[in-house]
CSV table of C-alpha atoms in Angstrom, one decimal:
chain,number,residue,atom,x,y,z
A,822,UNK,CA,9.7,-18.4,-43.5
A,823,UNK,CA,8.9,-16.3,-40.0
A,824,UNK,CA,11.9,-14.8,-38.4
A,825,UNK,CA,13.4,-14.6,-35.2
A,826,UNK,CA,10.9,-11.5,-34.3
A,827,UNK,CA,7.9,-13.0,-35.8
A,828,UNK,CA,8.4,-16.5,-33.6
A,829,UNK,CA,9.1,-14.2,-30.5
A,830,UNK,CA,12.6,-15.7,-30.6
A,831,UNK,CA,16.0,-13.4,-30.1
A,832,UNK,CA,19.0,-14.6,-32.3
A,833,UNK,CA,20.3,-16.8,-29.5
A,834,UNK,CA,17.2,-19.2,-29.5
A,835,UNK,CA,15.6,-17.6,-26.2
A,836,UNK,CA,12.7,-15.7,-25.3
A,837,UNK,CA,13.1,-12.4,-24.6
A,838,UNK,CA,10.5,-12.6,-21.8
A,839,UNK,CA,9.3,-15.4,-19.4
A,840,UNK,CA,5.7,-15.4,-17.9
A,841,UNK,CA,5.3,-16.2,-13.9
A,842,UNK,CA,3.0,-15.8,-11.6
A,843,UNK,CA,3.0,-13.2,-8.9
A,844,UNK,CA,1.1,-12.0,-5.3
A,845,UNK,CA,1.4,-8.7,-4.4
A,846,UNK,CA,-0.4,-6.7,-1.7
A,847,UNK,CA,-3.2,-5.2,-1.9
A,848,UNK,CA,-6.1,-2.9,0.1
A,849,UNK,CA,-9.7,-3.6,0.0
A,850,UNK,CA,-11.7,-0.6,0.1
A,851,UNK,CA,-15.1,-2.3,1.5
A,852,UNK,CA,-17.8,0.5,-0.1
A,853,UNK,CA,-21.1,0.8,2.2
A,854,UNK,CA,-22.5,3.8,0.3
A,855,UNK,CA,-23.3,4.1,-4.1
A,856,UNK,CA,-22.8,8.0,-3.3
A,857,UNK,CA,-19.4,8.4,-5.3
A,858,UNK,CA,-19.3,12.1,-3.8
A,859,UNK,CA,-20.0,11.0,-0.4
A,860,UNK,CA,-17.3,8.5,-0.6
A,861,UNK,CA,-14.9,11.2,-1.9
A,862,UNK,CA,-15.9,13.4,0.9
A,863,UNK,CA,-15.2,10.7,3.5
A,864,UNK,CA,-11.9,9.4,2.0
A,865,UNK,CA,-10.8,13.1,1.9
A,866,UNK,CA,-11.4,14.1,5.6
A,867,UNK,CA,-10.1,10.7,7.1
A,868,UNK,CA,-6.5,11.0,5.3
A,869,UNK,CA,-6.6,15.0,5.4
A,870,UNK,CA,-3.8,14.8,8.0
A,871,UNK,CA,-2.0,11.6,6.9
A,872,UNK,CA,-1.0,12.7,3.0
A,873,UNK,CA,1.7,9.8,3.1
A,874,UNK,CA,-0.9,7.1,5.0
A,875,UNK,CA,-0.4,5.1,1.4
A,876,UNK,CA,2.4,4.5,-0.4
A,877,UNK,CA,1.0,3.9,-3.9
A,878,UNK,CA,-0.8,0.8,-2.8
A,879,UNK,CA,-3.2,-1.4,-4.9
A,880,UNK,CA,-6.5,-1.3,-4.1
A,881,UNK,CA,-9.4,-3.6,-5.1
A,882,UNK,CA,-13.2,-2.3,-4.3
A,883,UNK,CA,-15.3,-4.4,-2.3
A,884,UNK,CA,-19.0,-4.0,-3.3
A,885,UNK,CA,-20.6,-6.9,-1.2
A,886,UNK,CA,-22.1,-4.3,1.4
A,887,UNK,CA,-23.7,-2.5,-1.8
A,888,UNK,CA,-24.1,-5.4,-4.4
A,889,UNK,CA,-28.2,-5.2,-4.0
A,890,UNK,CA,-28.1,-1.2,-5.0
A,891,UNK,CA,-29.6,-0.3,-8.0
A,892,UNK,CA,-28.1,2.8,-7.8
A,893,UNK,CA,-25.2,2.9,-10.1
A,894,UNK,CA,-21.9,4.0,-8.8
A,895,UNK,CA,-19.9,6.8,-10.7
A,896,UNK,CA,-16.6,4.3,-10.5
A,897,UNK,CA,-14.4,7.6,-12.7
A,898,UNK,CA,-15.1,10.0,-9.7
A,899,UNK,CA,-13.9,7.0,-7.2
A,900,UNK,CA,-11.3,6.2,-9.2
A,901,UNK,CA,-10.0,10.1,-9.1
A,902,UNK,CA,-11.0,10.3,-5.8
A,903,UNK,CA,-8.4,7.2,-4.9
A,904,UNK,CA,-5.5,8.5,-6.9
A,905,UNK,CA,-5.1,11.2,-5.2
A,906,UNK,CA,-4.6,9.6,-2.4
A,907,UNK,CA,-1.5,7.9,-4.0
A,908,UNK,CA,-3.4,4.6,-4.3
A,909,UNK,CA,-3.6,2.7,-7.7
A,910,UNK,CA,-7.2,1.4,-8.1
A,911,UNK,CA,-7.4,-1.8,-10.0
A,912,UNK,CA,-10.4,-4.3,-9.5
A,913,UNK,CA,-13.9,-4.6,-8.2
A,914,UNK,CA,-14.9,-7.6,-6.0
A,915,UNK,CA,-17.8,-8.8,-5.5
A,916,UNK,CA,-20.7,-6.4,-7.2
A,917,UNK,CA,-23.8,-7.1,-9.2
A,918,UNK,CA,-23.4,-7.7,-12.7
A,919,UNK,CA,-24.3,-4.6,-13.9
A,920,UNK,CA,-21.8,-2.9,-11.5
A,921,UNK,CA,-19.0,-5.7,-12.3
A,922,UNK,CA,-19.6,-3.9,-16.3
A,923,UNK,CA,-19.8,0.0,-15.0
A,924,UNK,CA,-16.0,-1.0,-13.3
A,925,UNK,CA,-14.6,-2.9,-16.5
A,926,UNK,CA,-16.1,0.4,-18.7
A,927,UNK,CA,-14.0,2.7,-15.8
A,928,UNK,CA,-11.1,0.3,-16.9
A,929,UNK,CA,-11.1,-1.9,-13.8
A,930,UNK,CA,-10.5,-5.9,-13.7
A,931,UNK,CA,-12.8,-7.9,-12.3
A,932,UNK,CA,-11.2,-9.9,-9.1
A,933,UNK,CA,-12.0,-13.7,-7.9
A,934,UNK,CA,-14.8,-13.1,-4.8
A,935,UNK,CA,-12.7,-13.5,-1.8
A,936,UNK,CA,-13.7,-16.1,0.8
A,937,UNK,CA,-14.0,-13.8,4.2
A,938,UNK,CA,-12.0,-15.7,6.9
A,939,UNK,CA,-13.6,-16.5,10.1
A,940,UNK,CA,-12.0,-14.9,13.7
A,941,UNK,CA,-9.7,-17.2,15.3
A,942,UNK,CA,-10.3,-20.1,13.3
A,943,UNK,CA,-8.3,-20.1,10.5
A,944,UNK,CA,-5.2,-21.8,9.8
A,945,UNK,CA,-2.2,-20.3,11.8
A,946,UNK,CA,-0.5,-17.8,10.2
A,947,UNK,CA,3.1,-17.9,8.4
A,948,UNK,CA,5.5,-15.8,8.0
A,949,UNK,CA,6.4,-15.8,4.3
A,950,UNK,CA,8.8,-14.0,2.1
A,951,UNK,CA,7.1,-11.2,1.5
A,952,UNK,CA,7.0,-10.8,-2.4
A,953,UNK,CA,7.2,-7.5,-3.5
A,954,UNK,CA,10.8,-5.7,-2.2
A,955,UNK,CA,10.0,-4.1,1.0
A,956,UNK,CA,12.2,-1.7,2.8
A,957,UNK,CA,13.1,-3.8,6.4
A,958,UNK,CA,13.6,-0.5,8.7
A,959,UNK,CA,15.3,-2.5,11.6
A,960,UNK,CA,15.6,-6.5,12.3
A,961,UNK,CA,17.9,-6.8,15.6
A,962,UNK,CA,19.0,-9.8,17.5
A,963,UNK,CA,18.6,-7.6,21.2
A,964,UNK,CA,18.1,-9.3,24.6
A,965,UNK,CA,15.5,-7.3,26.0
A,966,UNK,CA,13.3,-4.9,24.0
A,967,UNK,CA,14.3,-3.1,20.2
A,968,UNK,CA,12.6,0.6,20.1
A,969,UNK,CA,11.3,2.2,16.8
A,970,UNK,CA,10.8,5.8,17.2
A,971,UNK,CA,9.5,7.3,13.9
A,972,UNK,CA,6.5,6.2,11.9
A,973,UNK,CA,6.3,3.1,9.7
A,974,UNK,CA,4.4,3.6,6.4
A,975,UNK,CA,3.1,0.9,3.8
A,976,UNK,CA,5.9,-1.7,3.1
A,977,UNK,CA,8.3,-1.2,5.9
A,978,UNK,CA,8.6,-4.5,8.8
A,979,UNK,CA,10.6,-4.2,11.6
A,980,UNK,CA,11.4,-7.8,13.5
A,981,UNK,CA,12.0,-7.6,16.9
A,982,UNK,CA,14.1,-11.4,17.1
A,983,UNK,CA,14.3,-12.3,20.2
A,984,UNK,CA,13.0,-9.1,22.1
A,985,UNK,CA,9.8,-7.2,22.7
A,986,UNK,CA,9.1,-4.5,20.1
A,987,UNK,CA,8.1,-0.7,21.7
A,988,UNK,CA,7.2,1.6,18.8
A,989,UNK,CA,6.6,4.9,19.7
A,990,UNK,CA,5.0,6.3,16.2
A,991,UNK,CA,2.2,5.5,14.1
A,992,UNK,CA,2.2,2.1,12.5
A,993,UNK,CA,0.2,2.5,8.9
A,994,UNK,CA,-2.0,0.4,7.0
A,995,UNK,CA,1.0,-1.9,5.3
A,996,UNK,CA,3.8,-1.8,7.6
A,997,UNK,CA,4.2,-4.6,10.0
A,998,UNK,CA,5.3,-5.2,13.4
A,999,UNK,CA,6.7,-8.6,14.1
A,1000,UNK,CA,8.6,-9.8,17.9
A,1001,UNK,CA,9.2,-13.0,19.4
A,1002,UNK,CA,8.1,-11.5,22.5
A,1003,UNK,CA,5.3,-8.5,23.4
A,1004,UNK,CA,4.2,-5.8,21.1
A,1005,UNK,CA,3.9,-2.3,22.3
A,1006,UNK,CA,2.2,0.7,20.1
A,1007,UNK,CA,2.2,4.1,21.6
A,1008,UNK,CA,0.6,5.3,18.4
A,1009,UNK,CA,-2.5,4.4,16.1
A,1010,UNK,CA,-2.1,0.9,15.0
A,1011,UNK,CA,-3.2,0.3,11.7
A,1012,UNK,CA,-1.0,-2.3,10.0
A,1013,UNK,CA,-0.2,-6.1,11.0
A,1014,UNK,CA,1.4,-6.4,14.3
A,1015,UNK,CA,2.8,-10.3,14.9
A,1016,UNK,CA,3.9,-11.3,19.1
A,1017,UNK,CA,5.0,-14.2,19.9
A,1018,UNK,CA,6.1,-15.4,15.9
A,1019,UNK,CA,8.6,-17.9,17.6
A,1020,UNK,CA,5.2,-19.4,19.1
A,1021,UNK,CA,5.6,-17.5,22.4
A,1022,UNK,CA,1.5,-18.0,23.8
A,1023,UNK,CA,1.9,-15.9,26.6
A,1024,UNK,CA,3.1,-13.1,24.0
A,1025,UNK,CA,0.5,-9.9,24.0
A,1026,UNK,CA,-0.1,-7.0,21.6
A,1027,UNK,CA,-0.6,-3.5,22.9
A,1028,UNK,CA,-2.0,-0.3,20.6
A,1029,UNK,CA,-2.7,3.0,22.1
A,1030,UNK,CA,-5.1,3.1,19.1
A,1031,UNK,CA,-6.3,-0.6,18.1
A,1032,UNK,CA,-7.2,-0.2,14.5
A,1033,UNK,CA,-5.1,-3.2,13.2
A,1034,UNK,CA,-4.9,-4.5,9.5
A,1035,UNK,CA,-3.9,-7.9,11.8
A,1036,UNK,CA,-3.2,-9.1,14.9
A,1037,UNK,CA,-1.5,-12.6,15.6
A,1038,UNK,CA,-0.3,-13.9,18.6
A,1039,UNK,CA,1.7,-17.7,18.3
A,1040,UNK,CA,0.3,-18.1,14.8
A,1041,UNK,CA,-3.5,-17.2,15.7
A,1042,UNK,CA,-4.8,-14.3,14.0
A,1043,UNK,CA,-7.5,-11.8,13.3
A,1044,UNK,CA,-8.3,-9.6,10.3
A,1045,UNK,CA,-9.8,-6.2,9.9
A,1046,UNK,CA,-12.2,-8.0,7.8
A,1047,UNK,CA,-14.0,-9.2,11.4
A,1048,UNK,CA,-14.8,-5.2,12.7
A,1049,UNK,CA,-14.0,-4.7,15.9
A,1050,UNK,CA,-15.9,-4.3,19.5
A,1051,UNK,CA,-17.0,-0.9,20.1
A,1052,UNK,CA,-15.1,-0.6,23.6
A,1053,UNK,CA,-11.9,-1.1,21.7
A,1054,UNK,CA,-12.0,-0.4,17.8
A,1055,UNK,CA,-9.9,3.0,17.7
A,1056,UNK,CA,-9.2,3.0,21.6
A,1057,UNK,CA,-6.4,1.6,23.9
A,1058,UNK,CA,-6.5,-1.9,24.1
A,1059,UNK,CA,-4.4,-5.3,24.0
A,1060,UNK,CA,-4.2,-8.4,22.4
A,1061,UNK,CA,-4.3,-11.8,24.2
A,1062,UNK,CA,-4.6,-15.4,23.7
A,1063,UNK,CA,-6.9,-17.9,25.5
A,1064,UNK,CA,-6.2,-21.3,24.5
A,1065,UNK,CA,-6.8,-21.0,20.6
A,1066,UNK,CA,-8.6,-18.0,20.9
A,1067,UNK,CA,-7.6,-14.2,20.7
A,1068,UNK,CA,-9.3,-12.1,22.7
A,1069,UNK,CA,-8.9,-8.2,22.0
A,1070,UNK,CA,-9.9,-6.1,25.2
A,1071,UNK,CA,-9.9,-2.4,26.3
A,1072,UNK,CA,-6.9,-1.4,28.6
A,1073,UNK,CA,-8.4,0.8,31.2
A,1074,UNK,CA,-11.2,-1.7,32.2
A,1075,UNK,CA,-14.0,-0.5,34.3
């Protein structure tokens, strides 16, 4: 006769555990190269000067741009290479079959091919509970305009309700900046940056440096996964919408 233990059942008749499913956030690291040491390299010099750019994230490896490579990738040097970086690798995306087994040998899971979304014509965005706990840094119910003037890293939103939201510091890859009015970024821009979320069209986002994660203006967005025009990606530039369009443009025109 099995046991309480042996059924998985504690002395009062429950489970001592309950399954559910989960979403958590991750970062896709798109790979354009099969050069492990060159990836290292590059990873090392662009975060050289932002130690804390990641907060322990998750990242997934995206090998579309390299899936036809016969070249095998050393995925325990990338995987080093990531850690260090306080980032937790865990899944490949996308990669040949032979890479998909080099990654689940390096201990990696193997993650559903993502369906790239298209610029502008997506479904409008929501603003959901977010579900991991994240540390909300400010949310202010202010007439005019709430001002954030120290950096925001991976997890922290600040929501502007009400008011335009001035941020004076870096925005990282993670954080997000939400207002029911404008947007301003005196800083690098590198996370999601919401104007307009009450559905405000006339709304505009502003970055000193446009490298944004997202950018959504009354519910219409665009991803990083769409690269950006030359004359704005990592230059001044704002954030408007034309009917159902969003149309990213350098600030100093001409």
């Amino acid at each position: 006769m099995a046991t309480p233990s042996t059924t998985g059942m504690t002395q009062q008749g429950k489970a001592p555990f309950e399954l559910k499913s989960a979403s958590l956030p991750v970062v896709a690291l798109l790979l354009k190269s099969t050069d492990s040491e060159a990836i290292g390299k590059a990873l090392q010099e662009r975060f050289a000067d932002e130690p804390d750019f990641f907060d322990n994230d998750l990242v997934i490896f995206d090998l579309s741009a390299i899936q036809k490579e016969t070249q095998s990738l050393d995925f325990a040097a990338l995987i080093r290479t990531v850690r260090a970086l306080k980032t937790i690798p865990v899944a490949v995306r996308n990669g040949s079959e032979q890479q998909l087994a080099d990654a689940r040998k390096a201990g990696l899971a193997e993650a559903p091919d993502a369906a790239l979304g298209r610029v502008d014509t997506a479904p409008r965005v929501e603003i959901r509970e977010v579900i991991r706990e994240v540390e909300v840094v400010r949310e202010v119910a202010a007439p005019e305009t709430v001002l954030v003037d120290k950096p925001l890293r991976s997890g922290q939103q600040v929501y502007a309700r009400g008011a335009d939201l001035i941020v004076l510091a870096v925005v990282n890859f993670g954080a997000e900046v939400i207002a029911d009015g404008h947007v301003h970024v005196y800083a690098p821009l590198r996370g999601r940056a919401i104007a307009g979320a009450r559905g405000n069209t006339n709304a505009r986002i502003f970055a000193q440096c446009m490298e944004a994660q997202l950018v959504s203006i009354a519910g219409v967005y665009r991803t990083a996964e769409n690269d950006l025009p030359a004359d704005v990606a990592s230059k001044p530039a704002h954030v408007r919408l034309d009917g159902e369009r969003l149309v990213v443009e350098p600030l100093n025109k001409g």
